[in-house]
Tab-separated table of C-alpha atoms in Angstrom:
chain	number	residue	atom	x	y	z
A	78	MET	CA	24.763	5.598	19.799
A	79	GLY	CA	22.565	6.909	16.983
A	80	LEU	CA	22.712	5.820	13.365
A	81	ARG	CA	24.107	9.207	12.319
A	82	ILE	CA	27.100	8.893	14.645
A	83	LYS	CA	27.678	5.245	13.676
A	84	ILE	CA	27.749	5.955	9.937
A	85	GLY	CA	29.905	9.051	10.399
A	86	ALA	CA	32.347	7.151	12.602
A	87	THR	CA	32.483	4.274	10.114
A	88	ILE	CA	33.295	6.584	7.194
A	89	ALA	CA	35.886	8.454	9.272
A	90	ALA	CA	37.496	5.183	10.386
A	91	THR	CA	37.624	3.945	6.794
A	92	ALA	CA	39.245	7.204	5.661
A	93	ALA	CA	41.729	7.056	8.549
A	94	THR	CA	42.692	3.502	7.611
A	95	ALA	CA	43.239	4.518	4.000
A	96	VAL	CA	45.342	7.521	5.060
A	97	PHE	CA	47.442	5.409	7.428
A	98	ILE	CA	48.148	2.756	4.815
A	99	THR	CA	48.981	5.360	2.176
A	100	ALA	CA	51.168	7.495	4.469
A	101	VAL	CA	53.121	4.460	5.612
A	102	GLN	CA	53.420	2.533	2.374
A	103	VAL	CA	54.331	5.390	0.005
A	104	PRO	CA	57.527	6.371	1.908
A	105	LEU	CA	58.463	2.683	2.172
A	106	LEU	CA	58.039	2.257	-1.557
A	107	LEU	CA	60.154	5.355	-2.200
A	108	ASN	CA	62.823	4.075	0.178
A	109	ASP	CA	62.825	0.724	-1.626
A	110	ARG	CA	63.270	2.594	-4.876
A	111	GLU	CA	66.249	4.510	-3.425
A	112	ARG	CA	67.707	1.228	-2.162
A	113	ASN	CA	67.414	-0.314	-5.620
A	114	THR	CA	68.998	2.774	-7.192
A	115	ALA	CA	71.903	2.622	-4.719
A	116	ASP	CA	72.420	-1.081	-5.421
A	117	GLU	CA	72.434	-0.496	-9.194
A	118	ARG	CA	75.011	2.267	-8.776
A	119	LEU	CA	77.153	-0.043	-6.643
A	120	ARG	CA	77.021	-2.707	-9.346
A	121	PHE	CA	78.131	-0.102	-11.891
A	122	VAL	CA	81.011	0.902	-9.584
A	123	GLU	CA	82.062	-2.761	-9.293
A	124	ARG	CA	82.171	-3.215	-13.049
A	125	TYR	CA	83.960	0.106	-13.494
A	126	TYR	CA	86.554	-0.890	-10.850
A	127	LYS	CA	87.244	-4.221	-12.519
A	128	GLU	CA	87.764	-2.517	-15.868
A	129	SER	CA	89.723	0.572	-14.779
A	130	GLY	CA	90.867	-0.115	-11.243
A	131	LYS	CA	89.118	3.030	-10.067
A	132	THR	CA	85.889	3.775	-8.120
A	133	SER	CA	83.227	6.335	-8.777
A	134	PHE	CA	80.011	7.798	-7.220
A	135	GLY	CA	81.919	8.325	-3.975
A	136	ALA	CA	82.418	4.599	-3.347
A	137	GLU	CA	85.328	3.618	-1.055
A	138	PHE	CA	87.012	0.490	0.179
A	139	ASP	CA	86.694	-0.146	3.919
A	140	PRO	CA	85.608	3.401	4.873
A	141	PRO	CA	85.185	4.246	8.554
A	142	GLY	CA	81.721	4.428	10.135
A	143	ILE	CA	80.111	1.510	8.327
A	144	PRO	CA	76.770	0.805	10.124
A	145	ALA	CA	76.809	-2.386	12.139
A	146	PRO	CA	73.906	-4.099	10.261
A	147	LEU	CA	75.622	-3.495	6.928
A	148	LEU	CA	78.985	-4.615	8.321
A	149	GLU	CA	77.418	-7.818	9.599
A	150	ALA	CA	75.904	-8.582	6.187
A	151	LEU	CA	79.196	-7.892	4.419
A	152	ALA	CA	81.029	-10.184	6.849
A	153	GLU	CA	78.676	-12.958	5.728
A	154	GLY	CA	79.608	-12.282	2.093
A	155	ARG	CA	76.229	-10.778	1.120
A	156	ARG	CA	75.391	-7.679	-0.846
A	157	ALA	CA	73.255	-5.375	1.294
A	158	THR	CA	71.766	-1.930	1.663
A	159	HIS	CA	70.988	-0.081	4.857
A	160	VAL	CA	68.928	3.078	5.602
A	161	GLU	CA	70.180	5.248	8.435
A	162	ASP	CA	68.719	8.451	9.875
A	163	GLY	CA	71.296	11.009	10.947
A	164	PRO	CA	71.291	14.595	12.143
A	165	GLU	CA	71.666	15.799	8.556
A	166	GLY	CA	68.928	13.615	7.127
A	167	ARG	CA	68.443	10.086	5.853
A	168	TRP	CA	71.284	8.117	4.196
A	169	ILE	CA	71.363	4.881	2.211
A	170	TRP	CA	74.425	2.658	2.495
A	171	ALA	CA	75.168	0.004	-0.125
A	172	GLY	CA	78.043	-2.419	0.089
A	173	SER	CA	79.566	-5.612	-1.337
A	174	THR	CA	82.832	-7.599	-1.062
A	175	VAL	CA	85.395	-7.081	-3.847
A	176	ASP	CA	88.837	-8.713	-3.761
A	177	GLY	CA	88.452	-9.399	-0.039
A	178	ARG	CA	87.655	-5.800	0.790
A	179	TYR	CA	84.392	-4.040	1.506
A	180	LEU	CA	83.314	-1.695	-1.267
A	181	VAL	CA	80.837	0.724	0.301
A	182	MET	CA	78.890	3.674	-1.090
A	183	CYS	CA	76.788	6.163	0.930
A	184	THR	CA	74.068	8.315	-0.698
A	185	ARG	CA	71.804	10.837	0.908
A	186	VAL	CA	68.066	10.278	0.375
A	187	GLN	CA	66.238	13.121	-1.315
A	188	PRO	CA	64.580	15.356	1.327
A	189	ILE	CA	61.397	15.298	-0.717
A	190	ILE	CA	60.554	11.880	0.711
A	191	GLY	CA	60.382	13.194	4.267
A	192	GLU	CA	58.470	16.255	3.148
A	193	LEU	CA	56.069	14.102	1.183
A	194	GLU	CA	55.460	11.909	4.216
A	195	GLU	CA	54.736	14.964	6.387
A	196	VAL	CA	52.377	16.456	3.808
A	197	MET	CA	50.534	13.149	3.447
A	198	TRP	CA	49.934	12.902	7.192
A	199	LYS	CA	48.622	16.458	7.379
A	200	ALA	CA	46.421	16.090	4.320
A	201	GLY	CA	45.207	12.740	5.603
A	202	THR	CA	44.196	14.249	8.944
A	203	VAL	CA	42.179	16.946	7.194
A	204	GLY	CA	40.670	14.335	4.876
A	205	VAL	CA	39.571	12.170	7.797
A	206	GLY	CA	37.830	15.150	9.410
A	207	VAL	CA	36.085	16.104	6.182
A	208	ALA	CA	35.052	12.497	5.525
A	209	GLY	CA	33.627	12.252	9.040
A	210	LEU	CA	31.569	15.424	8.571
A	211	ILE	CA	30.313	14.251	5.187
A	212	GLY	CA	29.420	10.885	6.723
A	213	VAL	CA	27.477	12.549	9.524
A	214	ALA	CA	25.622	14.750	7.016
A	215	VAL	CA	24.712	11.781	4.798
A	216	ALA	CA	23.695	9.711	7.817
A	217	ALA	CA	21.582	12.594	9.144
A	218	ARG	CA	19.631	12.659	5.891
A	219	PHE	CA	19.001	8.916	6.024
A	220	GLY	CA	18.227	9.175	9.729
A	221	ARG	CA	15.555	11.810	9.132
A	222	ARG	CA	13.847	9.582	6.605
A	223	LEU	CA	13.972	6.617	8.959
A	224	ARG	CA	12.633	8.673	11.867
A	225	MET	CA	9.825	9.889	9.630
A	226	SER	CA	9.003	6.265	8.796
A	227	ALA	CA	9.011	5.375	12.494
A	228	ARG	CA	6.747	8.310	13.409
A	229	THR	CA	4.322	7.408	10.630
A	230	ALA	CA	4.231	3.799	11.817
A	231	GLU	CA	3.465	5.066	15.341
A	232	ARG	CA	0.647	7.241	13.967
A	233	ILE	CA	-0.790	4.219	12.161
A	234	THR	CA	-0.501	2.196	15.351
A	235	GLY	CA	-2.369	4.961	17.164
A	236	GLY	CA	-5.286	4.653	14.747
A	237	GLU	CA	-4.442	7.280	12.094
A	238	LEU	CA	-4.886	4.906	9.178
A	239	THR	CA	-4.602	7.637	6.529
A	240	ALA	CA	-0.979	8.464	7.457
A	241	ARG	CA	1.428	7.888	4.551
A	242	LEU	CA	5.082	8.500	3.724
A	243	PRO	CA	6.453	10.268	0.608
A	244	GLU	CA	7.920	7.726	-1.799
A	245	GLY	CA	10.717	9.741	-3.438
A	246	GLY	CA	14.049	8.122	-4.310
A	247	ARG	CA	15.233	4.696	-5.429
A	248	ASP	CA	17.255	3.469	-2.445
A	249	GLU	CA	16.486	0.865	0.208
A	250	ILE	CA	14.735	3.405	2.427
A	251	THR	CA	12.275	4.046	-0.398
A	252	VAL	CA	11.591	0.293	-0.517
A	253	LEU	CA	10.888	0.424	3.234
A	254	THR	CA	8.639	3.463	2.724
A	255	ARG	CA	6.591	1.679	0.084
A	256	ALA	CA	6.271	-1.358	2.344
A	257	VAL	CA	5.039	0.824	5.243
A	258	ASN	CA	2.494	2.547	2.977
A	259	ALA	CA	1.311	-0.780	1.582
A	260	MET	CA	0.983	-2.144	5.113
A	261	ALA	CA	-1.019	0.908	6.200
A	262	GLU	CA	-3.332	0.622	3.185
A	263	ALA	CA	-3.947	-3.091	3.786
A	264	LEU	CA	-4.443	-2.565	7.512
A	265	GLY	CA	-6.847	0.323	6.929
A	266	SER	CA	-8.897	-1.664	4.424
A	267	ARG	CA	-9.102	-4.624	6.751
A	268	LEU	CA	-10.120	-2.551	9.777
A	269	ARG	CA	-12.719	-0.620	7.765
A	270	ALA	CA	-14.214	-3.885	6.533
A	271	GLU	CA	-14.279	-5.328	10.046
A	272	ARG	CA	-15.914	-2.207	11.462
A	273	GLU	CA	-18.545	-2.148	8.722
A	274	VAL	CA	-19.382	-5.809	9.298
A	275	THR	CA	-19.603	-5.295	13.056
A	276	ALA	CA	-21.793	-2.198	12.713
A	277	ASN	CA	-24.063	-3.888	10.147
A	278	ILE	CA	-24.527	-6.936	12.387
A	279	ALA	CA	-25.376	-4.716	15.360
A	280	HIS	CA	-27.900	-2.735	13.295
A	281	GLU	CA	-29.527	-5.916	12.000
A	282	LEU	CA	-29.799	-7.276	15.550
A	283	ARG	CA	-31.256	-4.090	17.003
A	284	THR	CA	-34.874	-4.777	16.017
A	285	PRO	CA	-35.024	-8.439	17.094
A	286	VAL	CA	-33.216	-7.668	20.340
A	287	ALA	CA	-35.695	-4.892	21.084
A	288	GLY	CA	-38.460	-7.434	20.524
A	289	LEU	CA	-36.759	-9.864	22.905
A	290	VAL	CA	-36.499	-7.177	25.572
A	291	ALA	CA	-40.201	-6.347	25.209
A	292	ALA	CA	-41.171	-9.989	25.314
A	293	ALA	CA	-38.982	-10.687	28.348
A	294	GLY	CA	-40.650	-7.814	30.167
A	295	LEU	CA	-44.004	-9.575	29.792
A	296	LEU	CA	-42.809	-12.753	31.478
A	297	PRO	CA	-44.061	-13.444	35.008
A	298	ASP	CA	-41.661	-13.332	37.942
A	299	GLY	CA	-39.661	-16.479	38.518
A	300	LYS	CA	-36.121	-17.760	38.637
A	301	ALA	CA	-36.034	-18.863	35.008
A	302	GLU	CA	-37.851	-15.773	33.803
A	303	ASN	CA	-35.500	-13.459	35.694
A	304	MET	CA	-32.526	-15.262	34.182
A	305	VAL	CA	-33.996	-14.749	30.693
A	306	ARG	CA	-34.526	-11.046	31.374
A	307	GLU	CA	-30.954	-10.701	32.677
A	308	ARG	CA	-29.455	-12.420	29.647
A	309	VAL	CA	-31.577	-10.383	27.236
A	310	GLY	CA	-30.480	-7.215	29.027
A	311	ARG	CA	-26.831	-8.163	28.596
A	312	LEU	CA	-27.404	-8.835	24.900
A	313	ARG	CA	-29.046	-5.428	24.504
A	314	ASP	CA	-26.166	-3.694	26.324
A	315	LEU	CA	-23.581	-5.476	24.179
A	316	MET	CA	-25.400	-4.482	21.000
A	317	GLU	CA	-25.538	-0.848	22.125
A	318	ASP	CA	-21.827	-0.967	22.973
A	319	VAL	CA	-20.980	-2.267	19.502
A	320	LEU	CA	-23.062	0.473	17.887
A	321	GLU	CA	-21.351	3.110	20.051
A	322	VAL	CA	-17.901	1.848	19.056
A	323	ALA	CA	-18.945	1.987	15.388
A	324	ARG	CA	-20.133	5.580	15.750
A	325	LEU	CA	-16.885	6.587	17.460
A	326	ASP	CA	-14.858	4.897	14.721
A	327	ASN	CA	-16.813	6.642	11.964
A	328	GLY	CA	-16.396	10.081	13.551
A	329	ALA	CA	-20.155	10.575	13.641
A	330	GLU	CA	-20.182	11.712	17.278
A	331	GLU	CA	-19.910	15.318	18.457
A	332	ALA	CA	-19.440	16.568	22.014
A	333	GLU	CA	-21.983	18.977	23.544
A	334	LEU	CA	-19.907	21.065	25.905
A	335	ARG	CA	-21.098	22.957	28.985
A	336	TRP	CA	-19.856	23.763	32.469
A	337	VAL	CA	-20.428	21.188	35.208
A	338	GLU	CA	-18.853	20.238	38.557
A	339	SER	CA	-16.389	17.373	38.407
A	340	GLU	CA	-17.620	15.958	41.741
A	341	ARG	CA	-21.195	15.755	40.433
A	342	LEU	CA	-20.017	13.770	37.404
A	343	ALA	CA	-18.103	11.340	39.611
A	344	ARG	CA	-21.019	10.721	41.974
A	345	ARG	CA	-23.526	10.185	39.153
A	346	ALA	CA	-21.138	7.755	37.448
A	347	ALA	CA	-20.631	5.841	40.700
A	348	ARG	CA	-24.390	5.586	41.239
A	349	ALA	CA	-24.983	4.402	37.657
A	350	ALA	CA	-22.271	1.760	37.909
A	351	VAL	CA	-23.583	0.458	41.247
A	352	GLU	CA	-27.160	0.278	39.986
A	353	GLY	CA	-26.031	-1.528	36.860
A	354	ARG	CA	-24.127	-4.136	38.892
A	355	THR	CA	-26.707	-4.725	41.642
A	356	ALA	CA	-29.280	-7.450	41.166
A	357	PRO	CA	-32.541	-7.450	43.171
A	358	GLY	CA	-31.915	-8.662	46.698
A	359	GLU	CA	-28.114	-8.333	46.462
A	360	PRO	CA	-26.016	-5.877	48.532
A	361	GLU	CA	-24.582	-2.896	46.715
A	362	PRO	CA	-20.845	-3.111	45.866
A	363	GLU	CA	-18.552	-0.760	47.780
A	364	VAL	CA	-17.762	2.347	45.732
A	365	ARG	CA	-16.469	5.462	47.529
A	366	VAL	CA	-16.187	8.978	46.123
A	367	GLU	CA	-13.581	11.246	47.748
A	368	THR	CA	-13.295	14.875	46.738
A	369	VAL	CA	-9.941	16.551	47.278
A	370	GLN	CA	-10.912	19.577	45.189
A	371	ASP	CA	-14.095	20.207	43.247
A	372	THR	CA	-14.008	22.411	40.158
A	373	LEU	CA	-16.021	23.382	37.129
A	374	VAL	CA	-15.032	21.666	33.875
A	375	HIS	CA	-16.124	22.539	30.354
A	376	THR	CA	-17.060	19.210	28.855
A	377	ASP	CA	-19.875	16.936	27.713
A	378	PRO	CA	-21.385	15.594	30.975
A	379	ARG	CA	-23.090	12.616	29.355
A	380	ARG	CA	-19.888	11.414	27.756
A	381	VAL	CA	-17.782	11.972	30.880
A	382	GLU	CA	-20.310	9.992	32.898
A	383	ARG	CA	-20.135	7.265	30.280
A	384	VAL	CA	-16.340	7.129	30.623
A	385	LEU	CA	-16.400	7.080	34.429
A	386	THR	CA	-19.242	4.558	34.561
A	387	ASN	CA	-17.328	2.193	32.308
A	388	LEU	CA	-14.173	2.618	34.412
A	389	VAL	CA	-16.046	1.910	37.656
A	390	THR	CA	-17.903	-1.042	36.100
A	391	ASN	CA	-14.612	-2.498	34.864
A	392	ALA	CA	-13.116	-2.073	38.359
A	393	LEU	CA	-16.105	-3.819	39.967
A	394	ARG	CA	-16.071	-6.628	37.407
A	395	HIS	CA	-12.360	-7.363	37.177
A	396	GLY	CA	-10.840	-5.785	40.291
A	397	ALA	CA	-11.525	-6.125	43.994
A	398	PRO	CA	-13.359	-3.844	46.432
A	399	PRO	CA	-13.246	-1.227	47.620
A	400	VAL	CA	-13.404	0.908	44.458
A	401	LEU	CA	-12.301	4.485	45.088
A	402	ILE	CA	-13.145	7.511	42.915
A	403	GLU	CA	-10.907	10.456	43.798
A	404	VAL	CA	-11.731	13.906	42.414
A	405	THR	CA	-8.871	16.432	42.320
A	406	GLY	CA	-10.054	19.362	40.249
A	407	PRO	CA	-10.355	18.256	36.610
A	408	VAL	CA	-8.538	14.963	37.339
A	409	VAL	CA	-10.622	11.941	38.340
A	410	ARG	CA	-8.929	8.700	39.440
A	411	VAL	CA	-10.697	5.346	39.586
A	412	ARG	CA	-8.793	2.728	41.580
A	413	ASP	CA	-9.562	-0.811	42.666
A	414	HIS	CA	-7.590	-3.311	44.752
A	415	GLY	CA	-7.511	-6.248	42.350
A	416	PRO	CA	-4.668	-7.851	40.354
A	417	GLY	CA	-4.108	-4.771	38.189
A	418	PHE	CA	-4.342	-4.169	34.464
A	419	PRO	CA	-2.702	-6.769	32.182
A	420	ALA	CA	0.571	-5.930	30.467
A	421	HIS	CA	-0.908	-5.692	26.950
A	422	LEU	CA	-3.380	-3.027	28.109
A	423	LEU	CA	-0.648	-0.931	29.714
A	424	ALA	CA	1.488	-1.234	26.577
A	425	CYS	CA	-1.106	-0.811	23.797
A	426	GLY	CA	-4.236	0.549	25.459
A	427	PRO	CA	-7.719	-1.001	25.337
A	428	GLN	CA	-8.428	-3.279	22.384
A	429	ARG	CA	-11.935	-4.261	21.436
A	430	PHE	CA	-13.043	-7.838	22.032
A	431	ARG	CA	-9.695	-8.731	23.600
A	432	THR	CA	-10.107	-10.584	26.858
A	433	GLY	CA	-7.597	-12.011	29.252
A	434	SER	CA	-8.191	-14.389	32.116
A	435	ALA	CA	-11.373	-14.436	34.157
A	436	GLN	CA	-9.777	-11.989	36.564
A	437	THR	CA	-8.500	-9.493	34.028
A	438	GLY	CA	-10.800	-9.921	31.038
A	439	LEU	CA	-11.588	-6.851	28.952
A	440	GLY	CA	-14.408	-6.258	26.485
A	441	LEU	CA	-15.765	-3.088	24.954
A	442	GLY	CA	-16.125	-1.009	28.110
A	443	LEU	CA	-12.587	0.390	28.233
A	444	THR	CA	-12.497	0.721	24.440
A	445	ILE	CA	-15.582	2.955	24.609
A	446	ALA	CA	-14.089	4.905	27.515
A	447	ALA	CA	-10.893	5.556	25.533
A	448	GLY	CA	-12.863	6.568	22.424
A	449	GLN	CA	-15.095	8.965	24.338
A	450	ALA	CA	-12.055	10.496	26.077
A	451	ARG	CA	-10.422	11.133	22.686
A	452	LEU	CA	-13.622	12.743	21.435
A	453	LEU	CA	-13.633	15.054	24.478
A	454	GLY	CA	-9.945	15.880	24.109
A	455	ALA	CA	-9.349	14.467	27.586
A	456	GLY	CA	-6.419	12.362	28.700
A	457	LEU	CA	-7.022	8.786	29.841
A	458	ARG	CA	-4.193	6.596	31.074
A	459	PHE	CA	-4.014	3.243	32.805
A	460	THR	CA	-1.471	2.317	35.472
A	461	ASN	CA	-0.778	-0.292	38.125
A	462	PRO	CA	0.258	1.801	41.147
A	463	GLU	CA	2.561	0.627	43.900
A	464	GLY	CA	0.717	-1.289	46.552
A	465	GLY	CA	-1.382	-3.287	44.080
A	466	GLY	CA	-4.595	-2.715	42.206
A	467	ALA	CA	-5.378	-0.885	38.985
A	468	GLU	CA	-5.849	2.837	38.460
A	469	ALA	CA	-7.422	4.730	35.555
A	470	VAL	CA	-6.804	8.488	35.437
A	471	LEU	CA	-9.158	10.761	33.482
A	472	ASP	CA	-7.766	14.288	33.007
A	473	LEU	CA	-10.390	16.645	31.640
A	474	GLY	CA	-7.751	19.388	31.581
A	475	THR	CA	-10.070	22.389	31.353
A	476	PRO	CA	-9.393	25.769	32.979
A	477	PRO	CA	-11.818	27.439	35.398
A	478	PRO	CA	-14.799	29.072	33.625
A	479	PRO	CA	-15.052	32.806	33.064
A	480	ASP	CA	-17.378	34.916	35.178
A	481	GLY	CA	-20.871	33.547	34.968
A	482	GLY	CA	-19.663	30.042	34.051
A	483	ALA	CA	-21.342	28.619	37.161
A	484	ASP	CA	-24.668	29.273	35.504
A	485	GLY	CA	-23.732	26.782	32.825
A	486	ALA	CA	-23.057	24.213	35.489
A	487	ALA	CA	-26.315	24.917	37.193
A	488	SER	CA	-28.115	24.288	33.913
A	489	ASP	CA	-27.047	20.617	34.048
A	490	PRO	CA	-29.327	19.199	36.781
A	491	GLU	CA	-28.837	15.696	38.092
A	492	ALA	CA	-30.978	13.054	36.542
């Protein structure tokens, strides 16, 4: 049940309770007043009888038809009143014992009491309906503001750090709005500082790392020398990855779009990933490319290859063979047969420098893939399909090219 319905129902229930109490208590109070009036009249009749020997106000001794409750009270020697509903309306009986006889007086209650009770119930019913509608309207206004706060928080979570909420009003929701804006400002400042530090460190390391790579290339062949070259190569790749993430974060990258076959992109990415993971003398890892439907896509081939290469490399590093690349038009699926993606990745997407266990660790590869996909306007999602393994789905989502578009594809030769 939504907040709007809850608040509306609460206001309606409160109004209904107030109407019920009022509609019940007011007639009771009026009846008590009539009882007191009847008892005062009976006392006057008693005094008048003792002084003159006569009765008044229609009082009689031992009249027929005395109600049983009143008769029982009089038999016990008590003064009493009794309200009785008859076919002609409501009557109030009052009686006492005088000289061993029952002095009884019967007075009809004013019809206005019954009419007032009926009017109160009708007006109360209308009031409850109006109060419920007003409650729903007020709750809808608050609900819209809360939903706006929630959507803005989701935008901030998705990386839109400039998203803010309007801070009008003086109620508690405004306090929440200011807290969300303050949180977004602090989070944005912290992330910007972290990104600047990371980018600056990578830039400062670029020159000495390039020198290390050149020096390692001059070393003679040998087990130790090869290990040095391999470690230096990893350091260079990591530095380039950090610089690429910084460029994606700063919005300095632009896609160069042209027409190219989706199957060609998949096969080049598979070859690049295999070459990057194969050391001299080692067998190549098993990566298969299956084409269900090839098509032309309007995209940046270099960036798509970068995305697919990172996905295949991640599957080879953290999954289990065989790794399958399936091309179905503009949709390319990369699936392995390992333990699957961790829960935090499925829930929040790739996060830089976050690693899990040795089997599911994640670095910058998937972060770069997600950033490049966003730059291309492509969809990238991660799932753990039934049957085990992990699957990344890249949806380039481009329509077939117009006439002559194949020439654009042909202008992108394989490297």
